[in-house]
Structure formats: C-alpha cells, structure tokens
Amino acid sequence: MRSFTLTTVADIPAALEAGRRGGRFIAGGTTLVDLMRHHVEQPDALIDITGLPLREIALTGDGSLRIGALATMADTAAHPEVRDRFPVVAQALELSASAQLRHMATIGGNILQRTRCTYFRDVSASCNKRAPGSGCPAVGGINRGHAILGTSEHCIAPHASDVCVAFAALEAIVVLRGPNGERAVRFSDFLLQPGETPEREHDLRPGELVTAVEIPGYPPNLRSGYLKVRDRQSYEFALTSAAVALHIPDGVIRTAKVAVGGVGTVPWRLPGVEQALLGRRPEAAVWADAASGAADGAKLLPQNGFKADLLVRTVERQLRIVGGGL
Ligand code: SF4
C-alpha cells in the first residue's frame, strides 16, 4: 500500500476545510481500505470523519426518517423506527455483507461503495471504470453476475448495494454538504448509469460530504420487504433482488414502490410494474401480471441471460410476500 497522510476532524466545517485541500473522506473503511490494498485506489491523503456528529437516526417534523451518514449498517437495521416503518430497509441491511462488516460500514459509505466487478479489482486487467478508455473485458468475458439493465458498451458492472435498492424504491433523498452549502438530491439522480463515462458513479461534487439519507413520510401501515436471491445464503451479492412497498388501505393498491438489485448498473426502479399494480386488488393474478414486465429493456449476454427470468420470478414472489393474496 502506498503511504498517505491521515487527518482526523471533529466537526463538519473542519471536514469540509480538509476536503477543500484535497483528500478522501474515510469512515468505516470497508470499501476504501480494501481497494487501497489492491492498489485500485491510491489516495495521497485520507480524512477520518468517524468523529463527526452524523450517527443519529430520527423522525423529522414532516414525518421523514433521517438516517445520519455515519450510522452503521447494524445500528440502522436495529433501529426501532426503521424496523417498524421500513422493514424493507432493515431486511436489506441484514442480508448484506457479514455481521462484522455491518458493524463497521456506514450508510454514507454504503451508497458510495464501488463495484465488485472482478476486472475492476484486478489492476492487471483493462477496465473503463478504473482506467477510462482501456476497454471492458467483462462484455466478452466472465459476466454471469453482471448487469442486464442500464448497461452500455463501456461498462456492465452491477451495483452491489442491497440497501440502495430499498432507498431507491422508497424515493429517498441524499443530503450533501459542500463548499457551497447543503443540497438534497433524489436517490434516483444520485447514482449514475455508466453511459460513456463509467468512471463517474455518482453526483458527488469535489469536497462534498454525504451527511444523511432521508426517507420521505409514508402511511404508517405501509407494508414493505426485501427479497434477495443469491448463490449461497450468506455473505454473497445478489443475482437478483426486489424491494417492494405497498399501501393497500381499503383492499385496493393505492401506493406501489418497486426497485430491483443485482441486475442494474444502478438500483433499478420499475415504474411499469408499479403502474400495473395501482388501483388493483392484491391477488395472485395481479402480482404475476405486474411482474411480467420486470425485465423489459434488458440486454442479455450469454452468461447472464438467466437473470431476466429470475428477475420476473423474484419480483412476483416478493409482491406476493408483501401484498398477500396467495
Ligand atoms: Fe470495468 Fe465496468 Fe467492464 Fe467491470 S464491467 S471491467 S467495472 S468497465
């Protein structure tokens, strides 16, 4: 590992000032240290932000749930308001990584985590995301786990996070502080599809710090849950996953939020599936009909083509689990 400087900061102004001088913010370090060990990232300066007051998880006056960026995955999953109001978030977190990692990794770090594409993590390989213009060996190489939605000829890396799928479904907001003050970005706008610039993964401006994720208010009896399909039952990334939230106040579906993971270059919302659910009764035929369009627009490769059918069945199953009507 190359040598670097480490600056510890105790408040947000000090963090922003250190960020203005250059350097990478680090908290749990579960992604960045790993990448530094593999020489994928080699920052000259790190800014330790673990002392910042950004761990609180609380309801706000307008009914939103604000999760501080330094709340750990474990603390967020265990929080009573998260478990009670948004089980989809708690379940997605509990199905992620290992218990040890969940106690170190933070929510801010989770949404900024980088791809698990093996070519990206092997500095002897070409990779447009790591070395722009060098090529994408995954397109014609090993791509069983890669994305089928939101891909480009330049990159097909899947987004690895589970909780980001839940945040996308719930239309969460990312709150940022930077040299020009605070701004809020819709989750679906924050993470970027690769297009022609796969090296740009998110809308984070120089010197900006993620301070919180906010989930907007929903009816208290919103039902939600997360289903993850993977090769083994623990410490594995999703082949497909589905985050579903439904509000069915009078026997009719009035709110439907659906996003999927393991298949997109970003957490992938399914507005067509959501529209197909609204105004209908929670019945088996409705789940099957709505889920049938889950893989529309997918671009399949020889090794990952199985994901399209698996995705449809994952969404249908999770609609049934959350909405009932078996
Ligand atoms: Fe790199 Fe993306 Fe291709 Fe993987 S899929 S090798 S991250 S460009």
Tab-separated table of C-alpha atoms and ligand atoms in Angstrom:
chain	number	residue	atom	x	y	z
A	1	MET	CA	0.000	0.000	0.000
A	2	ARG	CA	1.343	3.451	-0.878
A	3	SER	CA	1.962	5.870	2.010
A	4	PHE	CA	-0.645	8.570	2.717
A	5	THR	CA	-1.402	11.262	5.280
A	6	LEU	CA	-4.260	10.896	7.745
A	7	THR	CA	-6.127	13.896	9.148
A	8	THR	CA	-8.721	13.462	11.884
A	9	VAL	CA	-11.541	16.003	12.047
A	10	ALA	CA	-14.089	16.597	14.813
A	11	ASP	CA	-16.753	18.717	13.134
A	12	ILE	CA	-18.257	19.293	9.700
A	13	PRO	CA	-16.579	22.687	8.979
A	14	ALA	CA	-13.188	21.119	9.702
A	15	ALA	CA	-14.055	18.181	7.454
A	16	LEU	CA	-15.075	20.498	4.610
A	17	GLU	CA	-11.932	22.573	5.035
A	18	ALA	CA	-9.782	19.429	4.922
A	19	GLY	CA	-11.757	18.246	1.905
A	20	ARG	CA	-11.149	21.562	0.166
A	21	ARG	CA	-7.403	20.947	0.471
A	22	GLY	CA	-7.843	17.531	-1.146
A	23	GLY	CA	-8.080	14.001	0.190
A	24	ARG	CA	-10.644	11.272	0.607
A	25	PHE	CA	-13.129	11.042	3.449
A	26	ILE	CA	-12.989	7.731	5.281
A	27	ALA	CA	-15.302	6.305	7.943
A	28	GLY	CA	-15.780	2.528	8.312
A	29	GLY	CA	-13.228	1.973	5.561
A	30	THR	CA	-14.747	-1.332	4.490
A	31	THR	CA	-14.607	-0.409	0.804
A	32	LEU	CA	-11.765	2.098	0.559
A	33	VAL	CA	-9.140	0.233	2.588
A	34	ASP	CA	-9.892	-2.896	0.585
A	35	LEU	CA	-9.379	-1.008	-2.680
A	36	MET	CA	-6.170	0.596	-1.383
A	37	ARG	CA	-4.774	-2.822	-0.502
A	38	HIS	CA	-5.475	-3.934	-4.056
A	39	HIS	CA	-3.916	-0.716	-5.474
A	40	VAL	CA	-7.201	0.160	-7.197
A	41	GLU	CA	-7.358	3.406	-5.200
A	42	GLN	CA	-4.215	5.189	-4.049
A	43	PRO	CA	-5.164	8.438	-2.314
A	44	ASP	CA	-2.372	10.642	-1.006
A	45	ALA	CA	-4.500	11.922	1.876
A	46	LEU	CA	-7.306	10.468	3.979
A	47	ILE	CA	-9.652	12.471	6.209
A	48	ASP	CA	-11.017	10.462	9.129
A	49	ILE	CA	-14.621	11.595	9.674
A	50	THR	CA	-15.657	8.985	12.239
A	51	GLY	CA	-15.850	11.691	14.941
A	52	LEU	CA	-18.482	13.803	13.147
A	53	PRO	CA	-21.951	14.040	14.718
A	54	LEU	CA	-23.696	12.190	11.897
A	55	ARG	CA	-24.872	8.972	13.566
A	56	GLU	CA	-28.398	9.941	14.568
A	57	ILE	CA	-31.455	8.172	13.165
A	58	ALA	CA	-34.649	10.111	13.850
A	59	LEU	CA	-38.055	11.109	12.537
A	60	THR	CA	-38.253	14.712	11.382
A	61	GLY	CA	-41.155	17.110	11.805
A	62	ASP	CA	-42.645	16.276	8.408
A	63	GLY	CA	-42.641	12.526	9.070
A	64	SER	CA	-39.482	11.738	7.110
A	65	LEU	CA	-36.920	9.397	8.596
A	66	ARG	CA	-33.419	10.876	8.608
A	67	ILE	CA	-30.514	8.437	8.794
A	68	GLY	CA	-27.166	10.067	9.566
A	69	ALA	CA	-24.441	9.143	7.106
A	70	LEU	CA	-22.237	7.697	9.874
A	71	ALA	CA	-24.927	5.426	11.293
A	72	THR	CA	-23.599	1.910	10.860
A	73	MET	CA	-25.476	-0.671	8.831
A	74	ALA	CA	-26.005	-2.704	12.021
A	75	ASP	CA	-27.334	0.222	14.072
A	76	THR	CA	-29.651	1.261	11.228
A	77	ALA	CA	-31.033	-2.264	10.832
A	78	ALA	CA	-31.663	-2.489	14.582
A	79	HIS	CA	-33.299	0.920	14.973
A	80	PRO	CA	-36.950	0.651	16.136
A	81	GLU	CA	-38.272	3.295	13.703
A	82	VAL	CA	-36.527	1.608	10.778
A	83	ARG	CA	-37.825	-1.836	11.737
A	84	ASP	CA	-41.329	-0.584	12.408
A	85	ARG	CA	-41.842	1.766	9.448
A	86	PHE	CA	-39.496	0.457	6.793
A	87	PRO	CA	-38.767	-3.258	7.245
A	88	VAL	CA	-37.546	-3.254	3.640
A	89	VAL	CA	-34.542	-1.196	4.802
A	90	ALA	CA	-33.814	-3.367	7.844
A	91	GLN	CA	-34.114	-6.575	5.811
A	92	ALA	CA	-31.878	-5.289	3.010
A	93	LEU	CA	-29.206	-4.369	5.548
A	94	GLU	CA	-29.398	-7.673	7.399
A	95	LEU	CA	-28.986	-9.581	4.133
A	96	SER	CA	-25.836	-7.594	3.257
A	97	ALA	CA	-22.179	-8.482	3.838
A	98	SER	CA	-21.224	-10.120	7.138
A	99	ALA	CA	-22.084	-9.204	10.728
A	100	GLN	CA	-18.549	-7.893	11.259
A	101	LEU	CA	-18.750	-5.630	8.218
A	102	ARG	CA	-22.222	-4.372	9.140
A	103	HIS	CA	-20.841	-3.187	12.498
A	104	MET	CA	-18.112	-1.160	10.748
A	105	ALA	CA	-19.669	0.010	7.496
A	106	THR	CA	-21.728	3.201	7.425
A	107	ILE	CA	-24.785	4.212	5.430
A	108	GLY	CA	-22.833	7.003	3.706
A	109	GLY	CA	-20.118	4.565	2.700
A	110	ASN	CA	-22.657	2.022	1.532
A	111	ILE	CA	-24.215	4.353	-1.010
A	112	LEU	CA	-20.747	5.321	-2.298
A	113	GLN	CA	-19.419	1.759	-2.487
A	114	ARG	CA	-17.746	0.723	-5.706
A	115	THR	CA	-18.479	-2.206	-7.950
A	116	ARG	CA	-17.458	-5.778	-7.155
A	117	CYS	CA	-16.616	-6.489	-10.824
A	118	THR	CA	-13.510	-8.689	-10.632
A	119	TYR	CA	-11.851	-6.930	-13.562
A	120	PHE	CA	-12.244	-3.592	-11.771
A	121	ARG	CA	-10.444	-5.007	-8.723
A	122	ASP	CA	-7.619	-6.584	-10.734
A	123	VAL	CA	-5.196	-3.832	-11.720
A	124	SER	CA	-3.551	-6.101	-14.315
A	125	ALA	CA	-6.856	-6.124	-16.301
A	126	SER	CA	-8.324	-3.452	-18.549
A	127	CYS	CA	-11.345	-1.635	-17.123
A	128	ASN	CA	-13.075	1.512	-18.381
A	129	LYS	CA	-14.260	2.367	-14.888
A	130	ARG	CA	-10.779	2.218	-13.336
A	131	ALA	CA	-8.786	3.329	-16.390
A	132	PRO	CA	-11.118	5.195	-18.795
A	133	GLY	CA	-10.697	4.152	-22.421
A	134	SER	CA	-8.869	0.910	-21.646
A	135	GLY	CA	-11.811	-1.338	-22.525
A	136	CYS	CA	-14.325	-3.582	-20.794
A	137	PRO	CA	-13.238	-7.238	-20.718
A	138	ALA	CA	-16.453	-8.230	-18.920
A	139	VAL	CA	-18.573	-7.718	-22.075
A	140	GLY	CA	-16.933	-10.670	-23.799
A	141	GLY	CA	-15.563	-12.352	-20.685
A	142	ILE	CA	-16.853	-13.536	-17.335
A	143	ASN	CA	-20.192	-11.775	-16.841
A	144	ARG	CA	-22.552	-14.198	-15.102
A	145	GLY	CA	-23.070	-11.765	-12.244
A	146	HIS	CA	-23.139	-8.603	-14.320
A	147	ALA	CA	-25.979	-6.207	-15.063
A	148	ILE	CA	-28.721	-6.585	-17.665
A	149	LEU	CA	-30.343	-3.162	-17.165
A	150	GLY	CA	-28.744	0.264	-17.587
A	151	THR	CA	-25.628	-1.132	-19.242
A	152	SER	CA	-23.579	0.452	-22.010
A	153	GLU	CA	-20.938	-0.882	-24.353
A	154	HIS	CA	-18.420	0.711	-21.978
A	155	CYS	CA	-19.458	-0.955	-18.707
A	156	ILE	CA	-21.883	-3.614	-17.481
A	157	ALA	CA	-20.929	-3.653	-13.802
A	158	PRO	CA	-23.824	-4.285	-11.428
A	159	HIS	CA	-24.422	-2.052	-8.431
A	160	ALA	CA	-23.601	-4.101	-5.351
A	161	SER	CA	-25.632	-2.488	-2.570
A	162	ASP	CA	-28.807	-4.014	-1.118
A	163	VAL	CA	-29.960	-1.089	0.990
A	164	CYS	CA	-29.629	1.248	-2.008
A	165	VAL	CA	-32.339	-0.829	-3.701
A	166	ALA	CA	-34.617	-0.184	-0.730
A	167	PHE	CA	-33.713	3.525	-0.758
A	168	ALA	CA	-34.466	3.727	-4.488
A	169	ALA	CA	-37.861	2.075	-4.040
A	170	LEU	CA	-38.765	4.457	-1.197
A	171	GLU	CA	-37.633	7.505	-3.204
A	172	ALA	CA	-35.079	8.518	-0.593
A	173	ILE	CA	-33.123	11.764	-0.699
A	174	VAL	CA	-29.335	12.054	-0.338
A	175	VAL	CA	-28.319	15.083	1.740
A	176	LEU	CA	-24.906	16.592	0.942
A	177	ARG	CA	-22.754	19.347	2.484
A	178	GLY	CA	-20.029	21.009	0.474
A	179	PRO	CA	-18.111	24.234	-0.025
A	180	ASN	CA	-21.281	25.873	-1.400
A	181	GLY	CA	-23.625	24.720	1.358
A	182	GLU	CA	-26.192	21.940	1.621
A	183	ARG	CA	-28.120	20.321	-1.195
A	184	ALA	CA	-30.512	17.405	-1.489
A	185	VAL	CA	-30.506	15.007	-4.439
A	186	ARG	CA	-33.118	12.390	-5.253
A	187	PHE	CA	-31.664	8.943	-4.849
A	188	SER	CA	-32.527	8.015	-8.426
A	189	ASP	CA	-30.498	11.025	-9.637
A	190	PHE	CA	-27.550	10.493	-7.300
A	191	LEU	CA	-26.233	7.197	-8.654
A	192	LEU	CA	-25.270	7.380	-12.344
A	193	GLN	CA	-25.581	4.814	-15.109
A	194	PRO	CA	-22.269	4.230	-16.919
A	195	GLY	CA	-23.140	5.563	-20.379
A	196	GLU	CA	-19.927	6.790	-21.962
A	197	THR	CA	-18.348	7.758	-18.629
A	198	PRO	CA	-18.376	4.686	-16.371
A	199	GLU	CA	-15.750	6.288	-14.150
A	200	ARG	CA	-18.464	8.741	-12.945
A	201	GLU	CA	-20.556	6.763	-10.477
A	202	HIS	CA	-22.443	9.408	-8.541
A	203	ASP	CA	-23.363	13.074	-8.382
A	204	LEU	CA	-20.881	13.963	-5.637
A	205	ARG	CA	-19.086	17.229	-6.264
A	206	PRO	CA	-15.469	17.923	-5.202
A	207	GLY	CA	-15.183	18.380	-1.453
A	208	GLU	CA	-18.772	17.297	-0.765
A	209	LEU	CA	-19.696	15.086	2.138
A	210	VAL	CA	-22.762	12.850	2.392
A	211	THR	CA	-24.430	13.837	5.664
A	212	ALA	CA	-27.697	11.879	5.638
A	213	VAL	CA	-30.238	9.842	3.734
A	214	GLU	CA	-33.872	10.850	4.194
A	215	ILE	CA	-36.827	8.586	3.538
A	216	PRO	CA	-39.999	10.600	2.935
A	217	GLY	CA	-43.090	10.080	5.068
A	218	TYR	CA	-45.424	7.224	4.116
A	219	PRO	CA	-48.667	5.994	5.671
A	220	PRO	CA	-47.886	4.152	8.924
A	221	ASN	CA	-49.432	0.942	7.616
A	222	LEU	CA	-47.195	0.797	4.542
A	223	ARG	CA	-46.124	-2.823	4.004
A	224	SER	CA	-42.608	-3.456	2.748
A	225	GLY	CA	-39.910	-6.081	2.426
A	226	TYR	CA	-36.751	-7.147	0.620
A	227	LEU	CA	-36.034	-10.436	-1.135
A	228	LYS	CA	-32.503	-11.369	-2.174
A	229	VAL	CA	-31.668	-14.291	-4.463
A	230	ARG	CA	-28.030	-15.397	-4.417
A	231	ASP	CA	-25.779	-18.386	-4.906
A	232	ARG	CA	-25.423	-19.016	-1.167
A	233	GLN	CA	-27.347	-17.865	1.880
A	234	SER	CA	-24.789	-15.559	3.485
A	235	TYR	CA	-22.001	-13.155	2.593
A	236	GLU	CA	-22.865	-13.093	-1.088
A	237	PHE	CA	-24.056	-10.473	-3.557
A	238	ALA	CA	-27.474	-10.619	-5.194
A	239	LEU	CA	-28.106	-12.320	-8.502
A	240	THR	CA	-31.489	-10.626	-8.316
A	241	SER	CA	-33.312	-8.828	-5.531
A	242	ALA	CA	-36.564	-6.937	-5.081
A	243	ALA	CA	-37.548	-4.148	-2.696
A	244	VAL	CA	-41.316	-3.742	-2.544
A	245	ALA	CA	-43.501	-1.265	-0.619
A	246	LEU	CA	-47.279	-1.326	-0.899
A	247	HIS	CA	-50.104	0.625	0.674
A	248	ILE	CA	-53.403	-1.227	0.464
A	249	PRO	CA	-55.751	0.743	2.741
A	250	ASP	CA	-59.150	-0.458	1.536
A	251	GLY	CA	-58.437	-3.683	-0.308
A	252	VAL	CA	-57.065	-1.726	-3.261
A	253	ILE	CA	-53.405	-0.954	-4.006
A	254	ARG	CA	-53.034	2.828	-3.623
A	255	THR	CA	-49.225	3.084	-3.431
A	256	ALA	CA	-46.736	0.747	-5.115
A	257	LYS	CA	-42.954	1.201	-4.988
A	258	VAL	CA	-40.727	-1.428	-6.578
A	259	ALA	CA	-36.975	-1.464	-7.223
A	260	VAL	CA	-34.644	-4.324	-8.035
A	261	GLY	CA	-30.986	-5.120	-7.456
A	262	GLY	CA	-28.291	-7.437	-8.815
A	263	VAL	CA	-29.464	-6.662	-12.337
A	264	GLY	CA	-28.871	-2.938	-12.854
A	265	THR	CA	-25.824	-0.733	-13.127
A	266	VAL	CA	-27.700	1.301	-10.528
A	267	PRO	CA	-30.566	0.246	-8.220
A	268	TRP	CA	-33.364	-0.121	-10.763
A	269	ARG	CA	-36.851	1.303	-10.296
A	270	LEU	CA	-39.684	-0.459	-12.132
A	271	PRO	CA	-42.297	2.244	-12.884
A	272	GLY	CA	-44.098	-0.043	-15.342
A	273	VAL	CA	-44.598	-2.670	-12.650
A	274	GLU	CA	-45.744	-0.011	-10.187
A	275	GLN	CA	-48.299	1.379	-12.652
A	276	ALA	CA	-49.623	-2.112	-13.346
A	277	LEU	CA	-50.391	-2.518	-9.628
A	278	LEU	CA	-52.177	0.748	-8.858
A	279	GLY	CA	-55.941	0.574	-8.385
A	280	ARG	CA	-55.995	-3.232	-8.423
A	281	ARG	CA	-56.768	-5.775	-5.721
A	282	PRO	CA	-53.988	-7.817	-4.087
A	283	GLU	CA	-54.447	-11.110	-5.918
A	284	ALA	CA	-52.105	-13.738	-7.322
A	285	ALA	CA	-53.040	-12.903	-10.921
A	286	VAL	CA	-52.244	-9.227	-10.336
A	287	TRP	CA	-48.777	-9.995	-8.955
A	288	ALA	CA	-47.976	-12.220	-11.930
A	289	ASP	CA	-49.324	-9.736	-14.461
A	290	ALA	CA	-47.425	-6.769	-12.987
A	291	ALA	CA	-44.155	-8.696	-12.566
A	292	SER	CA	-44.211	-9.955	-16.145
A	293	GLY	CA	-42.709	-6.634	-17.327
A	294	ALA	CA	-39.903	-6.533	-14.745
A	295	ALA	CA	-37.123	-7.336	-17.242
A	296	ASP	CA	-38.397	-5.182	-20.110
A	297	GLY	CA	-35.479	-3.485	-21.854
A	298	ALA	CA	-32.882	-5.898	-20.505
A	299	LYS	CA	-29.756	-6.507	-22.596
A	300	LEU	CA	-28.684	-10.102	-22.121
A	301	LEU	CA	-25.287	-11.696	-22.583
A	302	PRO	CA	-24.651	-15.436	-22.898
A	303	GLN	CA	-23.666	-15.887	-19.247
A	304	ASN	CA	-26.168	-13.566	-17.538
A	305	GLY	CA	-29.277	-14.149	-19.675
A	306	PHE	CA	-30.790	-16.320	-16.927
A	307	LYS	CA	-31.271	-13.185	-14.829
A	308	ALA	CA	-34.233	-11.948	-16.896
A	309	ASP	CA	-36.493	-14.847	-15.999
A	310	LEU	CA	-35.119	-14.992	-12.460
A	311	LEU	CA	-35.902	-11.295	-12.046
A	312	VAL	CA	-39.526	-11.693	-13.110
A	313	ARG	CA	-39.981	-14.545	-10.645
A	314	THR	CA	-38.198	-12.636	-7.857
A	315	VAL	CA	-40.483	-9.619	-8.283
A	316	GLU	CA	-43.629	-11.734	-8.458
A	317	ARG	CA	-42.665	-13.649	-5.342
A	318	GLN	CA	-41.866	-10.529	-3.350
A	319	LEU	CA	-45.107	-8.814	-4.412
A	320	ARG	CA	-46.919	-11.880	-3.123
A	321	ILE	CA	-44.956	-11.936	0.156
A	322	VAL	CA	-45.547	-8.238	0.862
A	323	GLY	CA	-49.040	-7.866	-0.604
A	324	GLY	CA	-50.566	-11.231	0.291
A	325	GLY	CA	-53.402	-12.587	-1.841
A	326	LEU	CA	-51.868	-16.024	-2.216
B	1	SF4	FE1	-14.654	-2.311	-15.688
B	1	SF4	FE2	-17.286	-1.991	-15.810
B	1	SF4	FE3	-16.124	-3.546	-17.564
B	1	SF4	FE4	-16.219	-4.305	-14.999
B	1	SF4	S1	-17.958	-4.072	-16.351
B	1	SF4	S2	-14.466	-4.413	-16.410
B	1	SF4	S3	-16.104	-2.314	-13.973
B	1	SF4	S4	-15.787	-1.340	-17.340
